[in-house]
Coordinates of N, CA and C in Angstrom, one line a residue:
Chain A
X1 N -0.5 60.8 84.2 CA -0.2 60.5 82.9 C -1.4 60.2 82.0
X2 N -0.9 60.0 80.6 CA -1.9 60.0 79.9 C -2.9 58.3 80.0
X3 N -4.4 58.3 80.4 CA -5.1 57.2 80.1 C -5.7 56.7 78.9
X4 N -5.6 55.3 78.5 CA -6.6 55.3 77.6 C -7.7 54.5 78.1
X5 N -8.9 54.4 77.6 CA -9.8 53.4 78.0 C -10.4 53.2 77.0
X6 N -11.1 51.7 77.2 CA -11.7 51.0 76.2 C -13.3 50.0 76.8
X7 N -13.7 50.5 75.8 CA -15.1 50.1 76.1 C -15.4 49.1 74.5
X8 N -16.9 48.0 75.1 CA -17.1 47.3 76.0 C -15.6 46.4 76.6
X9 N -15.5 45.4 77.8 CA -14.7 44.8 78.3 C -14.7 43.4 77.5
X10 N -16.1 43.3 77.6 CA -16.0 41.9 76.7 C -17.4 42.2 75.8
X11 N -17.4 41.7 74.3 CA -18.6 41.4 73.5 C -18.3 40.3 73.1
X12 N -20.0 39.5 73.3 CA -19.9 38.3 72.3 C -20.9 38.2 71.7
X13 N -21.1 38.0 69.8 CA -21.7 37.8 69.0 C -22.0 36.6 68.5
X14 N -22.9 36.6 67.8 CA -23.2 35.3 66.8 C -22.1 35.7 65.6
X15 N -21.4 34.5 65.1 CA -21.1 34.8 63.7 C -21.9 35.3 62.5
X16 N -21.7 36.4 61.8 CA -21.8 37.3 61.0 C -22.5 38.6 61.4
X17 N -22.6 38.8 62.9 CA -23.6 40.1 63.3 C -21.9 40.9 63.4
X18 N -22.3 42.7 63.2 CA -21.2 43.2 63.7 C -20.8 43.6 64.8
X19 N -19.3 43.9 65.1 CA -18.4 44.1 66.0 C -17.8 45.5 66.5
X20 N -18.1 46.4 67.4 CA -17.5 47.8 67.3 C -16.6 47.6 69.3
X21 N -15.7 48.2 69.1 CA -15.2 48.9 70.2 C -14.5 50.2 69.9
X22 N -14.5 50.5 71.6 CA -14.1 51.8 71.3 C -13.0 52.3 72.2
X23 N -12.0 53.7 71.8 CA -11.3 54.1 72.9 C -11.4 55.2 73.2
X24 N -10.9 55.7 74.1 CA -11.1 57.0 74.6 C -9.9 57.5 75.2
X25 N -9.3 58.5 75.3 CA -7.8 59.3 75.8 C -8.2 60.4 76.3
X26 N -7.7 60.6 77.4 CA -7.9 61.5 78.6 C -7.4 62.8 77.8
X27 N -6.2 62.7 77.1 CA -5.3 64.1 76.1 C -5.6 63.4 74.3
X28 N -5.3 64.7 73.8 CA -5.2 64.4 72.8 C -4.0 63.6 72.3
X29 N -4.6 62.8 71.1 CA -2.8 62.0 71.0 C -2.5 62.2 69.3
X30 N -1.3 61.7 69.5 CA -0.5 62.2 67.9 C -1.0 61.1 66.8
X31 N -1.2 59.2 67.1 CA -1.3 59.0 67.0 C -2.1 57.8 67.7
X32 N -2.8 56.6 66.8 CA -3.5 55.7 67.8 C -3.2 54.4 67.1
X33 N -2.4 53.2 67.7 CA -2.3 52.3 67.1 C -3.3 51.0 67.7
X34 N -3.6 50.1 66.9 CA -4.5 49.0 67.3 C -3.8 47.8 66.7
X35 N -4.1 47.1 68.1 CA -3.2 45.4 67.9 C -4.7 44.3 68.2
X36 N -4.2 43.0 67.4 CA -4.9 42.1 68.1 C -4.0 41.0 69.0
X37 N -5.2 40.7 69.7 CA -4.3 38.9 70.8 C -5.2 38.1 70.3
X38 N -4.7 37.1 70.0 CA -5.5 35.9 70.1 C -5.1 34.7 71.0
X39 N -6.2 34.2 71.5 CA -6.4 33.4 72.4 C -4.7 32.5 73.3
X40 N -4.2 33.0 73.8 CA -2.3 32.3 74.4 C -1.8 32.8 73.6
X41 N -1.8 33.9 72.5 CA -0.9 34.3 71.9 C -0.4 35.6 72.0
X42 N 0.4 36.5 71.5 CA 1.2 37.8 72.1 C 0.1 38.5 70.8
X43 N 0.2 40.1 71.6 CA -0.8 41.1 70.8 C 0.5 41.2 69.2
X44 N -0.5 41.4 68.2 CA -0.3 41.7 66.8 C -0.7 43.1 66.3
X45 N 0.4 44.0 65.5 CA -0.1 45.5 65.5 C -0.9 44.9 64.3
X46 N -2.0 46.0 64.1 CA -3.0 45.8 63.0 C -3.0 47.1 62.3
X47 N -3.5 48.6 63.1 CA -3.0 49.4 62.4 C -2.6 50.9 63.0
X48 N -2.2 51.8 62.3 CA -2.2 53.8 62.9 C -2.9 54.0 61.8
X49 N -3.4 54.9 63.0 CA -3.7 56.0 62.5 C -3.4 57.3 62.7
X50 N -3.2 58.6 62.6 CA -2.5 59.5 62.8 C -3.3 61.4 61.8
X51 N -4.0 61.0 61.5 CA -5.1 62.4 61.3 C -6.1 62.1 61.8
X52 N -6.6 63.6 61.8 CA -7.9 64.0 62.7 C -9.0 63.3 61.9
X53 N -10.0 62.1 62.4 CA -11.1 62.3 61.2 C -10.6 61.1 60.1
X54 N -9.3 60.4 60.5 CA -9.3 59.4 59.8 C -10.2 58.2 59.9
X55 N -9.8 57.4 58.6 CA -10.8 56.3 58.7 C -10.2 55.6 57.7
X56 N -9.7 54.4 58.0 CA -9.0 52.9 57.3 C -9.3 52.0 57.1
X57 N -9.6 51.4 56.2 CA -10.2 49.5 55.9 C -9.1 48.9 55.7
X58 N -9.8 47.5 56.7 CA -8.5 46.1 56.4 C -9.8 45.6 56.1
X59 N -9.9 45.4 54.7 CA -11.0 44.1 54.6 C -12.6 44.0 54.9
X60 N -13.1 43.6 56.4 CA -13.8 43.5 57.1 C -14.1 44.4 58.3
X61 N -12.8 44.5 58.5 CA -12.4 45.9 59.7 C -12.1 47.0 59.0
X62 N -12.7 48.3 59.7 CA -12.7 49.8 59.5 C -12.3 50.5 60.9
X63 N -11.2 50.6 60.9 CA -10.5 52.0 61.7 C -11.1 53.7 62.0
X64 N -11.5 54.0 63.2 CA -11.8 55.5 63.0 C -10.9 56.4 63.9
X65 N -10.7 57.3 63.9 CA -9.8 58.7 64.5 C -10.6 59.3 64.7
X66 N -11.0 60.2 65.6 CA -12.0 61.2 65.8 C -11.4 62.5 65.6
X67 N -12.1 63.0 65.5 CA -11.8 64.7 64.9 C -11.0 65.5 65.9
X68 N -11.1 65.0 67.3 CA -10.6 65.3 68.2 C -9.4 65.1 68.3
X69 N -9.1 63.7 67.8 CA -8.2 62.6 68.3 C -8.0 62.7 69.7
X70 N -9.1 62.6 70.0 CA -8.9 62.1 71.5 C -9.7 60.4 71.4
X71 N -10.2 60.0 70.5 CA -11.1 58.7 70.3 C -11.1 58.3 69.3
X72 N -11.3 56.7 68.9 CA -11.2 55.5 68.3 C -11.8 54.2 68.1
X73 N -12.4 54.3 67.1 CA -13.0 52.8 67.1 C -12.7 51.9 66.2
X74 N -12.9 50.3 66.1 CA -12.7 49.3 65.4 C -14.1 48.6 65.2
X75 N -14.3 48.4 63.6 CA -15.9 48.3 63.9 C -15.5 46.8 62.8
X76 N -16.0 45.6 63.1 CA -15.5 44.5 62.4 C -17.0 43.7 61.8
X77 N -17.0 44.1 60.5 CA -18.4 43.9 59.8 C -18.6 42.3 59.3
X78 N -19.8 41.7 60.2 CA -19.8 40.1 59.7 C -18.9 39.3 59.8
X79 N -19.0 39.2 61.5 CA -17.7 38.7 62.6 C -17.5 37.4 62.0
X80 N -16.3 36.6 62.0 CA -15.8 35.1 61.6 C -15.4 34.7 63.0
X81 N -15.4 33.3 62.7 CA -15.2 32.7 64.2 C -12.9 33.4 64.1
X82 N -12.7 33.5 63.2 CA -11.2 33.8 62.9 C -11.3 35.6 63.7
X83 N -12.5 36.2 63.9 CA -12.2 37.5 64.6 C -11.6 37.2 66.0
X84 N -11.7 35.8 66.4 CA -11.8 35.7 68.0 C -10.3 36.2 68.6
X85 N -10.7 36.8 69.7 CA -9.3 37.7 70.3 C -9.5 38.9 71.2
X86 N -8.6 39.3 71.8 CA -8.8 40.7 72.2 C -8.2 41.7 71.3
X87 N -8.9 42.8 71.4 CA -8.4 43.9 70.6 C -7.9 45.3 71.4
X88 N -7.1 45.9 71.3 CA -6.0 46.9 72.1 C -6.1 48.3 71.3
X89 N -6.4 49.3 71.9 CA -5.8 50.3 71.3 C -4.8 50.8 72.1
X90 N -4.2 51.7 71.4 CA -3.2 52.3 72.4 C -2.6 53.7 71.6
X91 N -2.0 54.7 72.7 CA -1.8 56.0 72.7 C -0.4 56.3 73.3
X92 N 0.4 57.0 72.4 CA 1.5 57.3 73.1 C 1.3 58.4 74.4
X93 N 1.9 58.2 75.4 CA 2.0 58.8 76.4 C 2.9 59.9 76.7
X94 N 4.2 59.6 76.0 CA 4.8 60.7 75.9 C 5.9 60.6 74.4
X95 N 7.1 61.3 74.0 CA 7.3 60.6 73.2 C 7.9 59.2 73.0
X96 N 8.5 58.8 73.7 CA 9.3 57.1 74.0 C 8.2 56.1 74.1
X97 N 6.6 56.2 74.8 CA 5.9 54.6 75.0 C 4.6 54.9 74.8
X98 N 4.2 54.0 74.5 CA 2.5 53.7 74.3 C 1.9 53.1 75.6
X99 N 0.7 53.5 76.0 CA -0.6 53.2 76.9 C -1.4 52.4 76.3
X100 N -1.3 51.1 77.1 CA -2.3 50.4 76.1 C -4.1 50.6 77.2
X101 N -5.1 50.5 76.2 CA -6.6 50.1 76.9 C -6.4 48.9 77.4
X102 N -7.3 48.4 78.3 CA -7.9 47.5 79.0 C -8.0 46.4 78.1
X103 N -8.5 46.7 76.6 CA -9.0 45.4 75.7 C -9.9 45.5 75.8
X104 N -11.0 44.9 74.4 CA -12.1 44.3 74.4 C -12.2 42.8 74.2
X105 N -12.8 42.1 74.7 CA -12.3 40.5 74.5 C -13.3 40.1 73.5
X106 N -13.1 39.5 72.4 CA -14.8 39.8 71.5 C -14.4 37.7 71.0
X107 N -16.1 37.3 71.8 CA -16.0 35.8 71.2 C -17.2 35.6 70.1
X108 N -17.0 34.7 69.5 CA -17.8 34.8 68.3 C -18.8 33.3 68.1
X109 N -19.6 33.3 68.3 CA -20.1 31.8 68.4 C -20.8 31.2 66.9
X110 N -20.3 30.4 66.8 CA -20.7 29.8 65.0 C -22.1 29.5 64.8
Chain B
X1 N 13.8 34.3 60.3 CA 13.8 35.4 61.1 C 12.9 35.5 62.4
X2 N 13.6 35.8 63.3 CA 12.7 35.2 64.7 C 11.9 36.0 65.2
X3 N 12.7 37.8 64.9 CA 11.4 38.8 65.7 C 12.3 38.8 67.3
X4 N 11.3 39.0 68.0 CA 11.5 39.1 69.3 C 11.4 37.9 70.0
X5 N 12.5 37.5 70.7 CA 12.4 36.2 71.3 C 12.8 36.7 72.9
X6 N 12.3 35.7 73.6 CA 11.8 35.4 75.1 C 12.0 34.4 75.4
X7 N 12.9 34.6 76.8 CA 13.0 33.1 77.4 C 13.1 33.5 79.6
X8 N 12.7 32.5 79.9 CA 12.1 31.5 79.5 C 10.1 31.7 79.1
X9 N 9.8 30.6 78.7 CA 8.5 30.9 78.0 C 7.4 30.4 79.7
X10 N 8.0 29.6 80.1 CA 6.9 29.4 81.6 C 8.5 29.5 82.6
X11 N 7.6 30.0 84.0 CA 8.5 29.7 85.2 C 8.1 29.6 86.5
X12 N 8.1 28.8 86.9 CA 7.4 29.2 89.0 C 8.1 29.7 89.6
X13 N 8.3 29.9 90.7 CA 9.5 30.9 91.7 C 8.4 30.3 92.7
X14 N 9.4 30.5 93.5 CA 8.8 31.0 95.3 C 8.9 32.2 95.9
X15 N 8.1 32.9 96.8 CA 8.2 33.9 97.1 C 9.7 34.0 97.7
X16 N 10.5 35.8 97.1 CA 11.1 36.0 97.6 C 12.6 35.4 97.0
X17 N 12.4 34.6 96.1 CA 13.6 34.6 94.9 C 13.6 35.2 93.8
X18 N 14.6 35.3 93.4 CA 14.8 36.2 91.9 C 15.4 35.6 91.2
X19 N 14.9 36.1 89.8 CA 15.1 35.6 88.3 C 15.3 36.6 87.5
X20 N 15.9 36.4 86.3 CA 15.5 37.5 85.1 C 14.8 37.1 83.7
X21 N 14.3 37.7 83.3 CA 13.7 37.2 82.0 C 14.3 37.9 80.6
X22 N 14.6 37.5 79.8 CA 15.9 37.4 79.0 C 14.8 38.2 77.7
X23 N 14.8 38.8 76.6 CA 14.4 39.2 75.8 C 15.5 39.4 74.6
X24 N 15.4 39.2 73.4 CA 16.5 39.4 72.5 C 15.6 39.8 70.9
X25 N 16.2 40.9 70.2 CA 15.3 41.4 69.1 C 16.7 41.0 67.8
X26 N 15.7 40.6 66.9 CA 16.8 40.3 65.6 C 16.8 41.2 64.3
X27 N 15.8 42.4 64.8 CA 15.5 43.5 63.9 C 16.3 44.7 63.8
X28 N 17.4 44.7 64.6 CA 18.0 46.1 64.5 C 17.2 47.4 65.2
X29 N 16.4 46.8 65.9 CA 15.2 48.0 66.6 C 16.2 48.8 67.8
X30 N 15.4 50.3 67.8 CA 16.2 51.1 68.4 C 15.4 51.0 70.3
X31 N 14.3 51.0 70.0 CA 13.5 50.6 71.6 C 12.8 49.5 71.6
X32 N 12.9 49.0 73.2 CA 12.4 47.8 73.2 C 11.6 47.8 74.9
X33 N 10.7 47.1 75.2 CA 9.7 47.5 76.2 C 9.7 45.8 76.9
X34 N 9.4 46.3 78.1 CA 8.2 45.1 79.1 C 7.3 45.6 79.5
X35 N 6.3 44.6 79.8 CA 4.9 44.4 79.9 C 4.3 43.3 80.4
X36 N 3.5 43.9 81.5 CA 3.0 42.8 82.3 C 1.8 43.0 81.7
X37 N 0.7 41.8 81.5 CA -0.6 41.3 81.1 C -1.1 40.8 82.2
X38 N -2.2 41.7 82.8 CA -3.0 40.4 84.0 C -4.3 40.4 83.5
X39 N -5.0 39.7 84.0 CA -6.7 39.7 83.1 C -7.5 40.7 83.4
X40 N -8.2 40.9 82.3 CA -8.8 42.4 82.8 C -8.2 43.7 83.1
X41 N -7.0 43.7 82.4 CA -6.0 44.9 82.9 C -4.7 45.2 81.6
X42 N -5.4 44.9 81.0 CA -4.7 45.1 79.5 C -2.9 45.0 79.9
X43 N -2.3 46.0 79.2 CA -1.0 46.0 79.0 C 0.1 46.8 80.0
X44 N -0.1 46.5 80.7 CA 1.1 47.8 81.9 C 2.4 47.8 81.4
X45 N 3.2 48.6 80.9 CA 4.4 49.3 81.3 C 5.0 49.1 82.1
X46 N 6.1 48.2 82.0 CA 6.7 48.3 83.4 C 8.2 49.4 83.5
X47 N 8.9 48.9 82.1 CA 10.0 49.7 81.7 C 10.4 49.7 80.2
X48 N 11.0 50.8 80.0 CA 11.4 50.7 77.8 C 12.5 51.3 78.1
X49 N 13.3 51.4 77.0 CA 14.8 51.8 76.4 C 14.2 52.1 75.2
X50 N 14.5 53.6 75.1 CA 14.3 53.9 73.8 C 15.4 54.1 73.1
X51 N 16.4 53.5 73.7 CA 17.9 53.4 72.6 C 19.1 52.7 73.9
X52 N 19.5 52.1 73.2 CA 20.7 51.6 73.7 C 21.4 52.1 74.7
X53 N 21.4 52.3 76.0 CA 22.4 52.7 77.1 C 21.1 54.0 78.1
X54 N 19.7 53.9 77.5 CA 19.3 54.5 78.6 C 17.8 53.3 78.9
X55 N 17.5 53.8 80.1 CA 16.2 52.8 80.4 C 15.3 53.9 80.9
X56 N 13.8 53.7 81.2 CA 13.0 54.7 81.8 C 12.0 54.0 81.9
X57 N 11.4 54.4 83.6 CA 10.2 53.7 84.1 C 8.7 53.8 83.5
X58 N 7.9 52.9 83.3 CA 6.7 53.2 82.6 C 5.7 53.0 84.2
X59 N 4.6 52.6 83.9 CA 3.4 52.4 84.9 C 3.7 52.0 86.0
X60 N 4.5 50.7 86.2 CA 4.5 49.9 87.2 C 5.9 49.3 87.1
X61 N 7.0 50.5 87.5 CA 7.9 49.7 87.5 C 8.7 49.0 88.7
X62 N 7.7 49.5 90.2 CA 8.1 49.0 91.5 C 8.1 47.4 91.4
X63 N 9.3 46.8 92.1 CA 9.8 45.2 92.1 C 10.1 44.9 91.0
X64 N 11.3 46.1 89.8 CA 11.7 45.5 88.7 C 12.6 45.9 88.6
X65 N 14.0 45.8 88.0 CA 14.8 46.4 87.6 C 14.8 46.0 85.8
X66 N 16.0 47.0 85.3 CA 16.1 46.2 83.9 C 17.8 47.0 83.4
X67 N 18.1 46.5 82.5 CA 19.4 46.6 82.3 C 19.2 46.0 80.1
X68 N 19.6 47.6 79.6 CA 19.7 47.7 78.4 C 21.3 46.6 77.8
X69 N 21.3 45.2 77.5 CA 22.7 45.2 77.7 C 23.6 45.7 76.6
X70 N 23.0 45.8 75.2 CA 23.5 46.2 74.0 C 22.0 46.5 73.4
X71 N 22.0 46.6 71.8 CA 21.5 47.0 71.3 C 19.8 45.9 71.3
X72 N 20.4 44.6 71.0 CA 19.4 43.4 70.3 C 19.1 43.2 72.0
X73 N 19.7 43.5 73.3 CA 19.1 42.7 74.8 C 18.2 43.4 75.6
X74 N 17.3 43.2 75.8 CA 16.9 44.4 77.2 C 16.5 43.2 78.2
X75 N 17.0 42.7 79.5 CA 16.2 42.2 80.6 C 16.0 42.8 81.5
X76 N 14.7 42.0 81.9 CA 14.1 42.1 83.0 C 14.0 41.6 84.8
X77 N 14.6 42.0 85.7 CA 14.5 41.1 86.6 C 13.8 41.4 88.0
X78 N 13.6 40.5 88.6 CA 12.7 40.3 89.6 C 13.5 39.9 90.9
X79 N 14.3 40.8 91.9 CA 15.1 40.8 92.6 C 14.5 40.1 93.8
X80 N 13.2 39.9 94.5 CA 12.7 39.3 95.3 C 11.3 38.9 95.3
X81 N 10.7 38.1 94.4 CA 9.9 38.2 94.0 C 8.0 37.6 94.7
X82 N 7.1 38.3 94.4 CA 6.2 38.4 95.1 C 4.7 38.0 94.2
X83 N 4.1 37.4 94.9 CA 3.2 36.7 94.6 C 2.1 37.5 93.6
X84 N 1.9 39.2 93.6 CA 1.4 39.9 92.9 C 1.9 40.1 91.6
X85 N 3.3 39.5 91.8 CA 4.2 39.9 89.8 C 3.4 38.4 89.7
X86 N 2.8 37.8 89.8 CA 2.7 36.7 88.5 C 1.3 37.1 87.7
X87 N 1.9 36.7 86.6 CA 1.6 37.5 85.1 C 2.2 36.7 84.0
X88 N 1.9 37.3 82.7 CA 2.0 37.2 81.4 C 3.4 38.6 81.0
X89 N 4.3 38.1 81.0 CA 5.1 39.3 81.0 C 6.1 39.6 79.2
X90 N 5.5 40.3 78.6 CA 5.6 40.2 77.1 C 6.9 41.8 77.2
X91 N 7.3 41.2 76.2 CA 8.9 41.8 75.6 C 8.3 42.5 74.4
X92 N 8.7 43.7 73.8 CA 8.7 44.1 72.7 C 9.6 45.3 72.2
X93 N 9.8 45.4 70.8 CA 10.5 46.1 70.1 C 9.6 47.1 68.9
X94 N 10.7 47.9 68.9 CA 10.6 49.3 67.6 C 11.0 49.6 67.5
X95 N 11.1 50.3 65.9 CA 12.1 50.4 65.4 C 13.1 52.2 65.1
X96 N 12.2 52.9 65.6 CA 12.4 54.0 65.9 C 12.7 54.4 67.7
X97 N 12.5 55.8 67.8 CA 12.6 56.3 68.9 C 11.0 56.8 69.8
X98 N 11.2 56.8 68.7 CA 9.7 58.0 69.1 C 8.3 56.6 68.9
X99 N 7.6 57.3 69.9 CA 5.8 56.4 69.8 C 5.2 56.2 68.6
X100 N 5.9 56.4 67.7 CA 4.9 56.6 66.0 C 5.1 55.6 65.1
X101 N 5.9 53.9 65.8 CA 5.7 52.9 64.6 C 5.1 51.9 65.8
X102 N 5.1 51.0 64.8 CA 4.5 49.5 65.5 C 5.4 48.8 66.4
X103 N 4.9 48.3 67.3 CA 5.5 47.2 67.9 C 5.1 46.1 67.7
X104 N 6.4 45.1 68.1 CA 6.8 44.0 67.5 C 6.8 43.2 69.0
X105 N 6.3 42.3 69.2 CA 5.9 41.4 70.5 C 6.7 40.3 70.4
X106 N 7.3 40.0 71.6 CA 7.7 38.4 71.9 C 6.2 37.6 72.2
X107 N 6.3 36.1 72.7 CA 5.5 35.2 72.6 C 5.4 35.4 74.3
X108 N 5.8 36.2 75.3 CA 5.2 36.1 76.2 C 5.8 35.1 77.1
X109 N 6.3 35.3 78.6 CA 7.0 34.6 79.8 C 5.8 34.6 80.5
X110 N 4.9 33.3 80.9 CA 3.9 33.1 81.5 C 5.1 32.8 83.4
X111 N 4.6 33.5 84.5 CA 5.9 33.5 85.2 C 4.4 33.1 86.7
X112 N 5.1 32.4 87.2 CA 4.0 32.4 88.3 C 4.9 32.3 90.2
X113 N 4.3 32.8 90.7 CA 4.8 32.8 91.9 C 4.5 32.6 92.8
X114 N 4.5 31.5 94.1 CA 4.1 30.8 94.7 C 4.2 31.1 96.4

């Protein structure tokens, strides 16, 4: 079946340096959604994306799609201690469920 | 409005009893999923319902059953249970059929087994 993977496992910064992870899918996928967890709490969707070559802003965070769509990154500019959490991407596998990555665990020190 | 609710939220077991874990959505969502969390191993798939009256196995659905009971229920159960299911086991919903909207998370059955 289809994998995703996600690279790094864990990053930790200083507050305000930036933040990137990334994914990778074994197939190309239709679309790629990204959730956050924070610390005992359940994952939160954050966003899709769904064209080749896209690219999204929330704010601080920017979304990428690769041209391939086979890959993905979240790159979070001038980390807050409020970034703290794991971040998820995930890829549908077929049409009914999503594969989620491993996570990045990203801690932020003040 | 509650979203996706889960019960119970903690549980212990002993090896080799069984429980179920209860999930309820108040969205009108047409599929709804479990998911084991262990550390370092992100989100496994155990089983989804992408609508009402069917179920289909994801990653890991050996030592689980599940039973769609209507539209707003899907549980989960653990018919003899083993010291490798304890986990973080999260409930979720959507509102479509297909893999192309968001899911919507319960708060997570931290379940441990002894």
């Amino acid at each position: 079946g289809q994998q995703v993977m996600q690279i790094p496992q864990y990053q930790h910064v200083q507050e305000g340096e930036d933040f990137t992870t990334y994914c990778n899918s074994s197939t190309t996928l239709s679309n790629i959604q990204w959730y956050k967890q924070r610390p005992g709490g359940h994952p939160v969707f954050l966003i899709q994306l769904v064209k080749s070559g896209e690219v999204k802003k929330q704010k601080r965070l920017t979304f990428q799609f690769g041209e391939a769509k086979k890959n993905s990154s979240l790159h979070i500019t001038a980390t807050q201690t409020t970034d703290v959490g794991t971040y998820f991407c995930a890829g549908p596998n077929n049409n009914n469920d999503m594969r989620f990555g491993a996570g990045t665990r990203l801690t932020v020190k003040p | 409005n509650a979203g996706v609710t889960q019960t119970p939220k903690f549980q212990v077991l002993k090896t080799g009893q069984s429980m179920t874990l209860q999930c309820a959505q108040d969205m009108n969502h047409n599929s709804m999923y479990w998911y084991r969390q262990d550390p370092g191993m992100g989100l496994r798939l155990i089983y989804y319902s992408a609508s009402e009256g069917t179920t289909d196995k994801g990653e890991v659905p050996n030592g689980y059953n599940v039973s769609r009971l209507n539209k707003r229920e899907f549980s989960l159960r653990l018919e003899s249970a083993a010291p490798s299911q304890t986990s973080v086991y999260f409930c979720a919903s959507m509102t479509g059929v297909y893999s192309n909207q968001p899911q919507h998370f319960g708060d997570g059955t931290r379940l441990s087994i002894l």
